[in-house]
C-alpha cells in the first residue's frame, strides 16, 4: 500500500515538473498537494500488526504468577530480540493495547493503544504495564475477553496489515457466552486469535483447572490464518514463552509445528467443559 501511494505522489509531482504546464496558484497548490499529504498521513498510521494482549487475572492465578506475567510482557517488549523483529517488518512498527480480564463483565484496559516503533516507545509501554497495581477477580470468561477485544480495533488510530488478539489464561471458559461463538465472530472479521495456555500447576478442584488445557485452546479458542498456541508448563519458562509468542506475532510467523484447524475435525475436548464443571459444582 505504501508503494502505491509513493508512486502516485511521484506521478503527480512529475506532471508539474516536466515543463509546458504552468505552475498553479496558491489555491490550486493546496488542492494539488492534498493527495500527497493524505497519502503520507495514511502511510504514517500503517503498522505491521494491531496486537491486543488479553491477560487473565482470575483467582486461579496466584499473585506470583500474576507478577511474573506482568514482568514477562514488559521485559518481552523491551527485549533486543523483540526490537530486532520489529525493525524487520515492512513498516517497522506495531500498535499494541493491553487489558486484563476475568468474568464476562470484568475487563480493564491497562495500556490504551500505543505505537511501538523502537526502544523509547517500547520502554514507555513496559513502564505503563509495570506501574499498574496487580489485581485478581472472579470467574473466567474467554468469550467475554474476545467480545471486549473486537471493538477495540475500531478505536485504534493505526491500521495494521494484520489484526491479532492474544489470549492468555490458565483455565477454560466458565462464564458468559460460549467461547466458540465469540471466536467465530472474530474470525469472520478477519481477526486472528493466538493462545498462551498456562499449565504450571496440577489441575485442582478448587481452581477449576482441566487436563489438556493446551488442547482446549487449540480446539476452542484460537483461529485464523497462522494462529498458534504456545503452552507454559514450567514456571521458570513463563517469561521465555511470552517473549517467544510476541516475537512470532510481530514477525507474522508460526511455530515449527503450527496448529492446523480442520473444519470437520472432532474436537479433542468439549468446548463447554468449563461451563459444565461450573454447573456440576455449583448447580448454576
PDB file of C-alpha atoms in Angstrom:
ATOM      1  CA  UNK A   1       0.000   0.000   0.000  1.00  0.00           C
ATOM      2  CA  UNK A   2       2.863   2.373   0.781  1.00  0.00           C
ATOM      3  CA  UNK A   3       4.403   1.682  -2.619  1.00  0.00           C
ATOM      4  CA  UNK A   4       1.160   2.513  -4.384  1.00  0.00           C
ATOM      5  CA  UNK A   5       0.849   5.871  -2.696  1.00  0.00           C
ATOM      6  CA  UNK A   6       4.507   6.805  -3.199  1.00  0.00           C
ATOM      7  CA  UNK A   7       4.276   6.042  -6.937  1.00  0.00           C
ATOM      8  CA  UNK A   8       1.147   8.213  -7.120  1.00  0.00           C
ATOM      9  CA  UNK A   9       2.981  11.067  -5.432  1.00  0.00           C
ATOM     10  CA  UNK A  10       5.880  10.816  -7.921  1.00  0.00           C
ATOM     11  CA  UNK A  11       3.491  10.878 -10.890  1.00  0.00           C
ATOM     12  CA  UNK A  12       1.677  13.933  -9.579  1.00  0.00           C
ATOM     13  CA  UNK A  13       4.948  15.762  -8.979  1.00  0.00           C
ATOM     14  CA  UNK A  14       6.226  14.807 -12.459  1.00  0.00           C
ATOM     15  CA  UNK A  15       3.185  16.274 -14.188  1.00  0.00           C
ATOM     16  CA  UNK A  16       4.100  19.747 -12.991  1.00  0.00           C
ATOM     17  CA  UNK A  17       7.874  19.365 -13.162  1.00  0.00           C
ATOM     18  CA  UNK A  18       8.126  18.232 -16.801  1.00  0.00           C
ATOM     19  CA  UNK A  19       7.746  21.695 -18.342  1.00  0.00           C
ATOM     20  CA  UNK A  20       4.975  23.125 -20.522  1.00  0.00           C
ATOM     21  CA  UNK A  21       2.474  23.205 -17.645  1.00  0.00           C
ATOM     22  CA  UNK A  22       2.144  26.432 -15.793  1.00  0.00           C
ATOM     23  CA  UNK A  23       2.703  26.337 -12.054  1.00  0.00           C
ATOM     24  CA  UNK A  24      -0.618  26.633 -10.281  1.00  0.00           C
ATOM     25  CA  UNK A  25      -1.514  29.498  -7.996  1.00  0.00           C
ATOM     26  CA  UNK A  26      -1.597  29.207  -4.200  1.00  0.00           C
ATOM     27  CA  UNK A  27      -5.178  27.960  -4.055  1.00  0.00           C
ATOM     28  CA  UNK A  28      -4.550  25.239  -6.667  1.00  0.00           C
ATOM     29  CA  UNK A  29      -1.234  24.347  -4.980  1.00  0.00           C
ATOM     30  CA  UNK A  30      -3.088  23.436  -1.803  1.00  0.00           C
ATOM     31  CA  UNK A  31      -5.507  21.234  -3.724  1.00  0.00           C
ATOM     32  CA  UNK A  32      -2.701  19.576  -5.685  1.00  0.00           C
ATOM     33  CA  UNK A  33      -0.700  18.673  -2.558  1.00  0.00           C
ATOM     34  CA  UNK A  34      -3.668  17.349  -0.641  1.00  0.00           C
ATOM     35  CA  UNK A  35      -3.496  13.765  -2.060  1.00  0.00           C
ATOM     36  CA  UNK A  36       0.203  13.635  -1.188  1.00  0.00           C
ATOM     37  CA  UNK A  37      -0.469  14.781   2.370  1.00  0.00           C
ATOM     38  CA  UNK A  38      -3.338  12.339   2.755  1.00  0.00           C
ATOM     39  CA  UNK A  39      -1.151   9.534   1.438  1.00  0.00           C
ATOM     40  CA  UNK A  40       1.639  10.486   3.820  1.00  0.00           C
ATOM     41  CA  UNK A  41      -0.774  10.652   6.761  1.00  0.00           C
ATOM     42  CA  UNK A  42      -2.220   7.250   5.928  1.00  0.00           C
ATOM     43  CA  UNK A  43       1.241   5.795   5.479  1.00  0.00           C
ATOM     44  CA  UNK A  44       2.319   7.172   8.863  1.00  0.00           C
ATOM     45  CA  UNK A  45      -0.595   5.367  10.525  1.00  0.00           C
ATOM     46  CA  UNK A  46       0.077   1.991   8.913  1.00  0.00           C
ATOM     47  CA  UNK A  47       1.564  -0.630  11.234  1.00  0.00           C
ATOM     48  CA  UNK A  48       2.607  -4.230  10.712  1.00  0.00           C
ATOM     49  CA  UNK A  49       0.139  -5.576  13.267  1.00  0.00           C
ATOM     50  CA  UNK A  50      -2.549  -4.322  15.614  1.00  0.00           C
ATOM     51  CA  UNK A  51      -1.943  -6.511  18.652  1.00  0.00           C
ATOM     52  CA  UNK A  52      -4.340  -6.884  21.577  1.00  0.00           C
ATOM     53  CA  UNK A  53      -2.856  -8.533  24.658  1.00  0.00           C
ATOM     54  CA  UNK A  54      -5.738 -10.004  26.679  1.00  0.00           C
ATOM     55  CA  UNK A  55      -4.399 -11.245  30.016  1.00  0.00           C
ATOM     56  CA  UNK A  56      -6.188 -13.489  32.531  1.00  0.00           C
ATOM     57  CA  UNK A  57      -6.307 -12.214  36.142  1.00  0.00           C
ATOM     58  CA  UNK A  58      -8.833 -14.719  37.534  1.00  0.00           C
ATOM     59  CA  UNK A  59      -8.428 -16.047  41.086  1.00  0.00           C
ATOM     60  CA  UNK A  60      -6.990 -19.309  39.775  1.00  0.00           C
ATOM     61  CA  UNK A  61      -3.846 -17.290  39.026  1.00  0.00           C
ATOM     62  CA  UNK A  62      -1.797 -16.790  42.195  1.00  0.00           C
ATOM     63  CA  UNK A  63      -0.085 -13.474  42.940  1.00  0.00           C
ATOM     64  CA  UNK A  64       3.343 -14.774  41.961  1.00  0.00           C
ATOM     65  CA  UNK A  65       2.023 -15.895  38.578  1.00  0.00           C
ATOM     66  CA  UNK A  66       0.360 -12.538  38.010  1.00  0.00           C
ATOM     67  CA  UNK A  67       3.589 -10.713  38.875  1.00  0.00           C
ATOM     68  CA  UNK A  68       5.667 -12.955  36.581  1.00  0.00           C
ATOM     69  CA  UNK A  69       3.097 -12.490  33.833  1.00  0.00           C
ATOM     70  CA  UNK A  70       3.295  -8.706  34.069  1.00  0.00           C
ATOM     71  CA  UNK A  71       7.087  -8.761  34.129  1.00  0.00           C
ATOM     72  CA  UNK A  72       7.117 -11.188  31.216  1.00  0.00           C
ATOM     73  CA  UNK A  73       5.171  -8.874  28.928  1.00  0.00           C
ATOM     74  CA  UNK A  74       7.131  -5.784  29.984  1.00  0.00           C
ATOM     75  CA  UNK A  75      10.516  -7.453  29.518  1.00  0.00           C
ATOM     76  CA  UNK A  76       9.487  -9.061  26.221  1.00  0.00           C
ATOM     77  CA  UNK A  77       8.530  -5.712  24.704  1.00  0.00           C
ATOM     78  CA  UNK A  78      11.873  -4.244  25.773  1.00  0.00           C
ATOM     79  CA  UNK A  79      13.965  -7.201  24.675  1.00  0.00           C
ATOM     80  CA  UNK A  80      16.621  -6.940  21.987  1.00  0.00           C
ATOM     81  CA  UNK A  81      15.001  -9.820  20.104  1.00  0.00           C
ATOM     82  CA  UNK A  82      11.620  -8.087  20.045  1.00  0.00           C
ATOM     83  CA  UNK A  83      13.081  -4.809  18.813  1.00  0.00           C
ATOM     84  CA  UNK A  84      15.022  -6.610  16.086  1.00  0.00           C
ATOM     85  CA  UNK A  85      11.869  -8.407  14.932  1.00  0.00           C
ATOM     86  CA  UNK A  86      10.029  -5.087  14.967  1.00  0.00           C
ATOM     87  CA  UNK A  87      12.505  -3.474  12.581  1.00  0.00           C
ATOM     88  CA  UNK A  88      12.312  -6.377  10.139  1.00  0.00           C
ATOM     89  CA  UNK A  89       8.634  -5.670   9.442  1.00  0.00           C
ATOM     90  CA  UNK A  90       7.603  -3.731   6.306  1.00  0.00           C
ATOM     91  CA  UNK A  91       6.719  -0.689   8.433  1.00  0.00           C
ATOM     92  CA  UNK A  92       8.944  -1.299  11.445  1.00  0.00           C
ATOM     93  CA  UNK A  93       6.206  -0.525  13.949  1.00  0.00           C
ATOM     94  CA  UNK A  94       3.174  -2.042  15.627  1.00  0.00           C
ATOM     95  CA  UNK A  95       0.189  -0.837  17.630  1.00  0.00           C
ATOM     96  CA  UNK A  96      -0.480  -2.592  20.929  1.00  0.00           C
ATOM     97  CA  UNK A  97      -3.055  -2.438  23.701  1.00  0.00           C
ATOM     98  CA  UNK A  98      -3.083  -4.483  26.919  1.00  0.00           C
ATOM     99  CA  UNK A  99      -6.098  -5.367  29.034  1.00  0.00           C
ATOM    100  CA  UNK A 100      -6.802  -7.747  31.890  1.00  0.00           C
ATOM    101  CA  UNK A 101      -9.936  -9.851  32.145  1.00  0.00           C
ATOM    102  CA  UNK A 102     -11.842 -12.255  34.379  1.00  0.00           C
ATOM    103  CA  UNK A 103     -15.665 -12.519  34.307  1.00  0.00           C
ATOM    104  CA  UNK A 104     -17.724 -11.638  31.232  1.00  0.00           C
ATOM    105  CA  UNK A 105     -18.292  -8.093  32.529  1.00  0.00           C
ATOM    106  CA  UNK A 106     -14.816  -7.624  34.007  1.00  0.00           C
ATOM    107  CA  UNK A 107     -12.219  -6.214  31.649  1.00  0.00           C
ATOM    108  CA  UNK A 108      -9.796  -3.408  32.462  1.00  0.00           C
ATOM    109  CA  UNK A 109      -7.582  -1.655  29.931  1.00  0.00           C
ATOM    110  CA  UNK A 110      -4.104  -1.235  31.371  1.00  0.00           C
ATOM    111  CA  UNK A 111      -2.473   0.182  28.230  1.00  0.00           C
ATOM    112  CA  UNK A 112      -4.643   2.000  25.648  1.00  0.00           C
ATOM    113  CA  UNK A 113      -3.471   1.799  22.042  1.00  0.00           C
ATOM    114  CA  UNK A 114       0.193   2.697  21.828  1.00  0.00           C
ATOM    115  CA  UNK A 115       2.592   2.842  18.895  1.00  0.00           C
ATOM    116  CA  UNK A 116       5.778   0.826  19.388  1.00  0.00           C
ATOM    117  CA  UNK A 117       8.462   1.705  16.847  1.00  0.00           C
ATOM    118  CA  UNK A 118      11.720   1.466  18.781  1.00  0.00           C
ATOM    119  CA  UNK A 119      13.409   1.349  22.200  1.00  0.00           C
ATOM    120  CA  UNK A 120      11.892   4.568  23.569  1.00  0.00           C
ATOM    121  CA  UNK A 121       8.272   3.684  22.842  1.00  0.00           C
ATOM    122  CA  UNK A 122       8.885   0.080  23.945  1.00  0.00           C
ATOM    123  CA  UNK A 123      10.299   1.289  27.276  1.00  0.00           C
ATOM    124  CA  UNK A 124       7.316   3.598  27.757  1.00  0.00           C
ATOM    125  CA  UNK A 125       4.820   0.753  27.201  1.00  0.00           C
ATOM    126  CA  UNK A 126       6.766  -1.552  29.534  1.00  0.00           C
ATOM    127  CA  UNK A 127       6.770   1.115  32.239  1.00  0.00           C
ATOM    128  CA  UNK A 128       2.999   1.550  31.907  1.00  0.00           C
ATOM    129  CA  UNK A 129       2.467  -2.199  32.291  1.00  0.00           C
ATOM    130  CA  UNK A 130       4.570  -2.387  35.441  1.00  0.00           C
ATOM    131  CA  UNK A 131       3.206   0.670  37.251  1.00  0.00           C
ATOM    132  CA  UNK A 132      -0.412  -0.547  37.450  1.00  0.00           C
ATOM    133  CA  UNK A 133      -1.255  -2.405  40.699  1.00  0.00           C
ATOM    134  CA  UNK A 134      -1.830  -6.130  40.269  1.00  0.00           C
ATOM    135  CA  UNK A 135      -5.394  -7.313  40.826  1.00  0.00           C
ATOM    136  CA  UNK A 136      -7.374 -10.555  40.838  1.00  0.00           C
ATOM    137  CA  UNK A 137     -11.036 -11.171  40.072  1.00  0.00           C
ATOM    138  CA  UNK A 138     -13.581 -13.985  39.923  1.00  0.00           C
ATOM    139  CA  UNK A 139     -14.658 -16.258  37.056  1.00  0.00           C
ATOM    140  CA  UNK A 140     -13.046 -16.945  33.689  1.00  0.00           C
ATOM    141  CA  UNK A 141     -14.721 -15.624  30.559  1.00  0.00           C
ATOM    142  CA  UNK A 142     -12.567 -16.085  27.481  1.00  0.00           C
ATOM    143  CA  UNK A 143     -15.631 -15.284  25.378  1.00  0.00           C
ATOM    144  CA  UNK A 144     -16.042 -12.043  27.290  1.00  0.00           C
ATOM    145  CA  UNK A 145     -12.412 -11.157  26.611  1.00  0.00           C
ATOM    146  CA  UNK A 146     -12.791 -11.797  22.876  1.00  0.00           C
ATOM    147  CA  UNK A 147     -16.060  -9.844  22.684  1.00  0.00           C
ATOM    148  CA  UNK A 148     -14.445  -6.953  24.557  1.00  0.00           C
ATOM    149  CA  UNK A 149     -11.395  -7.034  22.309  1.00  0.00           C
ATOM    150  CA  UNK A 150     -13.097  -6.942  18.915  1.00  0.00           C
ATOM    151  CA  UNK A 151     -14.433  -3.336  19.079  1.00  0.00           C
ATOM    152  CA  UNK A 152     -11.038  -2.099  20.269  1.00  0.00           C
ATOM    153  CA  UNK A 153      -9.733  -2.465  16.725  1.00  0.00           C
ATOM    154  CA  UNK A 154     -12.266   0.140  15.586  1.00  0.00           C
ATOM    155  CA  UNK A 155     -10.891   2.560  18.195  1.00  0.00           C
ATOM    156  CA  UNK A 156      -7.277   2.113  17.136  1.00  0.00           C
ATOM    157  CA  UNK A 157      -5.930   5.214  15.318  1.00  0.00           C
ATOM    158  CA  UNK A 158      -3.491   2.957  13.459  1.00  0.00           C
ATOM    159  CA  UNK A 159      -4.260   0.450  10.727  1.00  0.00           C
ATOM    160  CA  UNK A 160      -2.451  -2.840  10.713  1.00  0.00           C
ATOM    161  CA  UNK A 161      -1.619  -5.296   7.969  1.00  0.00           C
ATOM    162  CA  UNK A 162      -2.789  -7.900  10.496  1.00  0.00           C
ATOM    163  CA  UNK A 163      -5.147  -7.833  13.479  1.00  0.00           C
ATOM    164  CA  UNK A 164      -4.350 -10.223  16.330  1.00  0.00           C
ATOM    165  CA  UNK A 165      -5.921 -10.979  19.711  1.00  0.00           C
ATOM    166  CA  UNK A 166      -3.508 -12.701  22.069  1.00  0.00           C
ATOM    167  CA  UNK A 167      -5.356 -14.606  24.820  1.00  0.00           C
ATOM    168  CA  UNK A 168      -3.501 -15.910  27.882  1.00  0.00           C
ATOM    169  CA  UNK A 169      -5.207 -17.898  30.618  1.00  0.00           C
ATOM    170  CA  UNK A 170      -4.987 -20.873  32.962  1.00  0.00           C
ATOM    171  CA  UNK A 171      -8.472 -22.344  32.621  1.00  0.00           C
ATOM    172  CA  UNK A 172     -11.427 -22.906  30.313  1.00  0.00           C
ATOM    173  CA  UNK A 173     -14.318 -20.537  29.724  1.00  0.00           C
ATOM    174  CA  UNK A 174     -16.881 -20.819  32.560  1.00  0.00           C
ATOM    175  CA  UNK A 175     -18.778 -17.551  32.306  1.00  0.00           C
ATOM    176  CA  UNK A 176     -20.521 -15.558  29.588  1.00  0.00           C
ATOM    177  CA  UNK A 177     -21.364 -16.924  26.151  1.00  0.00           C
ATOM    178  CA  UNK A 178     -19.761 -19.985  24.581  1.00  0.00           C
ATOM    179  CA  UNK A 179     -16.157 -19.337  23.629  1.00  0.00           C
ATOM    180  CA  UNK A 180     -16.571 -20.829  20.141  1.00  0.00           C
ATOM    181  CA  UNK A 181     -19.314 -18.321  19.278  1.00  0.00           C
ATOM    182  CA  UNK A 182     -17.068 -15.397  20.231  1.00  0.00           C
ATOM    183  CA  UNK A 183     -14.105 -16.933  18.428  1.00  0.00           C
ATOM    184  CA  UNK A 184     -16.055 -17.468  15.217  1.00  0.00           C
ATOM    185  CA  UNK A 185     -17.365 -13.886  15.305  1.00  0.00           C
ATOM    186  CA  UNK A 186     -13.777 -12.628  15.479  1.00  0.00           C
ATOM    187  CA  UNK A 187     -12.666 -14.877  12.637  1.00  0.00           C
ATOM    188  CA  UNK A 188     -15.467 -13.530  10.440  1.00  0.00           C
ATOM    189  CA  UNK A 189     -13.925 -10.074  10.879  1.00  0.00           C
ATOM    190  CA  UNK A 190     -10.534 -11.310   9.708  1.00  0.00           C
ATOM    191  CA  UNK A 191      -9.064 -11.271  13.201  1.00  0.00           C
ATOM    192  CA  UNK A 192      -6.504 -13.892  14.228  1.00  0.00           C
ATOM    193  CA  UNK A 193      -6.597 -15.310  17.763  1.00  0.00           C
ATOM    194  CA  UNK A 194      -3.481 -16.839  19.347  1.00  0.00           C
ATOM    195  CA  UNK A 195      -3.289 -18.539  22.721  1.00  0.00           C
ATOM    196  CA  UNK A 196      -0.993 -18.818  25.712  1.00  0.00           C
ATOM    197  CA  UNK A 197      -2.438 -21.544  27.958  1.00  0.00           C
ATOM    198  CA  UNK A 198      -0.788 -21.510  31.384  1.00  0.00           C
ATOM    199  CA  UNK A 199      -0.346 -25.015  32.798  1.00  0.00           C
ATOM    200  CA  UNK A 200       2.219 -24.573  35.577  1.00  0.00           C
ATOM    201  CA  UNK A 201       0.073 -26.206  38.296  1.00  0.00           C
ATOM    202  CA  UNK A 202      -1.537 -29.595  38.626  1.00  0.00           C
ATOM    203  CA  UNK A 203      -5.288 -29.486  37.898  1.00  0.00           C
ATOM    204  CA  UNK A 204      -7.165 -28.655  41.098  1.00  0.00           C
ATOM    205  CA  UNK A 205     -10.814 -28.945  42.125  1.00  0.00           C
ATOM    206  CA  UNK A 206     -10.672 -25.562  43.838  1.00  0.00           C
ATOM    207  CA  UNK A 207      -9.383 -23.701  40.773  1.00  0.00           C
ATOM    208  CA  UNK A 208     -11.411 -25.486  38.054  1.00  0.00           C
ATOM    209  CA  UNK A 209      -8.257 -26.369  36.138  1.00  0.00           C
ATOM    210  CA  UNK A 210      -8.556 -29.034  33.461  1.00  0.00           C
ATOM    211  CA  UNK A 211      -6.229 -31.567  31.897  1.00  0.00           C
ATOM    212  CA  UNK A 212      -5.033 -30.723  28.397  1.00  0.00           C
ATOM    213  CA  UNK A 213      -5.744 -27.006  28.539  1.00  0.00           C
ATOM    214  CA  UNK A 214      -3.483 -26.697  25.504  1.00  0.00           C
ATOM    215  CA  UNK A 215      -5.868 -28.935  23.509  1.00  0.00           C
ATOM    216  CA  UNK A 216      -8.786 -26.802  24.706  1.00  0.00           C
ATOM    217  CA  UNK A 217      -7.082 -23.647  23.433  1.00  0.00           C
ATOM    218  CA  UNK A 218      -6.209 -25.283  20.123  1.00  0.00           C
ATOM    219  CA  UNK A 219      -9.714 -26.650  19.504  1.00  0.00           C
ATOM    220  CA  UNK A 220     -11.908 -23.997  21.120  1.00  0.00           C
ATOM    221  CA  UNK A 221     -10.102 -20.651  21.424  1.00  0.00           C
ATOM    222  CA  UNK A 222      -7.625 -19.889  18.658  1.00  0.00           C
ATOM    223  CA  UNK A 223      -8.306 -19.432  14.957  1.00  0.00           C
ATOM    224  CA  UNK A 224      -7.445 -17.593  11.785  1.00  0.00           C
ATOM    225  CA  UNK A 225      -4.550 -17.837   9.318  1.00  0.00           C
ATOM    226  CA  UNK A 226      -1.321 -18.800  11.077  1.00  0.00           C
ATOM    227  CA  UNK A 227      -2.927 -18.999  14.517  1.00  0.00           C
ATOM    228  CA  UNK A 228      -0.937 -20.858  17.142  1.00  0.00           C
ATOM    229  CA  UNK A 229      -0.662 -21.881  20.778  1.00  0.00           C
ATOM    230  CA  UNK A 230       2.424 -21.652  22.968  1.00  0.00           C
ATOM    231  CA  UNK A 231       1.989 -23.560  26.213  1.00  0.00           C
ATOM    232  CA  UNK A 232       3.602 -22.679  29.531  1.00  0.00           C
ATOM    233  CA  UNK A 233       4.169 -25.833  31.612  1.00  0.00           C
ATOM    234  CA  UNK A 234       7.141 -24.642  33.658  1.00  0.00           C
ATOM    235  CA  UNK A 235       7.018 -21.563  35.856  1.00  0.00           C
ATOM    236  CA  UNK A 236      10.661 -20.870  35.051  1.00  0.00           C
ATOM    237  CA  UNK A 237       9.772 -20.707  31.336  1.00  0.00           C
ATOM    238  CA  UNK A 238       6.960 -18.192  31.815  1.00  0.00           C
ATOM    239  CA  UNK A 239       8.825 -15.133  30.571  1.00  0.00           C
ATOM    240  CA  UNK A 240      10.557 -17.009  27.775  1.00  0.00           C
ATOM    241  CA  UNK A 241       7.214 -18.261  26.431  1.00  0.00           C
ATOM    242  CA  UNK A 242       5.729 -14.758  26.461  1.00  0.00           C
ATOM    243  CA  UNK A 243       8.746 -13.359  24.614  1.00  0.00           C
ATOM    244  CA  UNK A 244       8.625 -16.140  22.016  1.00  0.00           C
ATOM    245  CA  UNK A 245       4.913 -15.572  21.418  1.00  0.00           C
ATOM    246  CA  UNK A 246       5.324 -11.816  20.945  1.00  0.00           C
ATOM    247  CA  UNK A 247       8.267 -12.294  18.598  1.00  0.00           C
ATOM    248  CA  UNK A 248       6.204 -14.593  16.394  1.00  0.00           C
ATOM    249  CA  UNK A 249       3.229 -12.250  16.388  1.00  0.00           C
ATOM    250  CA  UNK A 250       5.316  -9.237  15.441  1.00  0.00           C
ATOM    251  CA  UNK A 251       7.152 -11.172  12.735  1.00  0.00           C
ATOM    252  CA  UNK A 252       3.981 -12.840  11.434  1.00  0.00           C
ATOM    253  CA  UNK A 253       5.488 -16.273  11.996  1.00  0.00           C
ATOM    254  CA  UNK A 254       4.178 -19.510  13.485  1.00  0.00           C
ATOM    255  CA  UNK A 255       5.910 -22.270  15.446  1.00  0.00           C
ATOM    256  CA  UNK A 256       7.578 -25.068  13.522  1.00  0.00           C
ATOM    257  CA  UNK A 257       4.538 -27.248  14.165  1.00  0.00           C
ATOM    258  CA  UNK A 258       1.592 -24.848  13.801  1.00  0.00           C
ATOM    259  CA  UNK A 259      -1.866 -25.882  14.852  1.00  0.00           C
ATOM    260  CA  UNK A 260      -3.878 -26.876  11.787  1.00  0.00           C
ATOM    261  CA  UNK A 261      -7.599 -26.310  12.159  1.00  0.00           C
ATOM    262  CA  UNK A 262      -9.703 -28.666  10.031  1.00  0.00           C
ATOM    263  CA  UNK A 263     -13.362 -27.769   9.656  1.00  0.00           C
ATOM    264  CA  UNK A 264     -14.675 -31.300  10.070  1.00  0.00           C
ATOM    265  CA  UNK A 265     -12.202 -32.378  12.765  1.00  0.00           C
ATOM    266  CA  UNK A 266     -13.754 -33.581  16.005  1.00  0.00           C
ATOM    267  CA  UNK A 267     -12.511 -31.519  18.983  1.00  0.00           C
ATOM    268  CA  UNK A 268     -10.312 -33.415  21.399  1.00  0.00           C
ATOM    269  CA  UNK A 269     -12.060 -31.710  24.300  1.00  0.00           C
ATOM    270  CA  UNK A 270     -15.579 -30.494  24.979  1.00  0.00           C
ATOM    271  CA  UNK A 271     -15.581 -26.749  24.340  1.00  0.00           C
ATOM    272  CA  UNK A 272     -18.236 -26.364  27.057  1.00  0.00           C
ATOM    273  CA  UNK A 273     -16.183 -28.219  29.662  1.00  0.00           C
ATOM    274  CA  UNK A 274     -15.701 -25.126  31.822  1.00  0.00           C
ATOM    275  CA  UNK A 275     -19.396 -24.342  31.859  1.00  0.00           C
ATOM    276  CA  UNK A 276     -20.169 -27.981  32.688  1.00  0.00           C
ATOM    277  CA  UNK A 277     -17.723 -28.094  35.613  1.00  0.00           C
ATOM    278  CA  UNK A 278     -19.181 -24.873  36.996  1.00  0.00           C
ATOM    279  CA  UNK A 279     -22.753 -26.120  36.652  1.00  0.00           C
ATOM    280  CA  UNK A 280     -21.965 -29.515  38.205  1.00  0.00           C
ATOM    281  CA  UNK A 281     -20.142 -27.921  41.100  1.00  0.00           C
ATOM    282  CA  UNK A 282     -22.464 -25.060  41.960  1.00  0.00           C
ATOM    283  CA  UNK A 283     -25.687 -26.015  40.174  1.00  0.00           C
ATOM    284  CA  UNK A 284     -25.896 -22.870  38.064  1.00  0.00           C
TER     285      UNK A 284
END
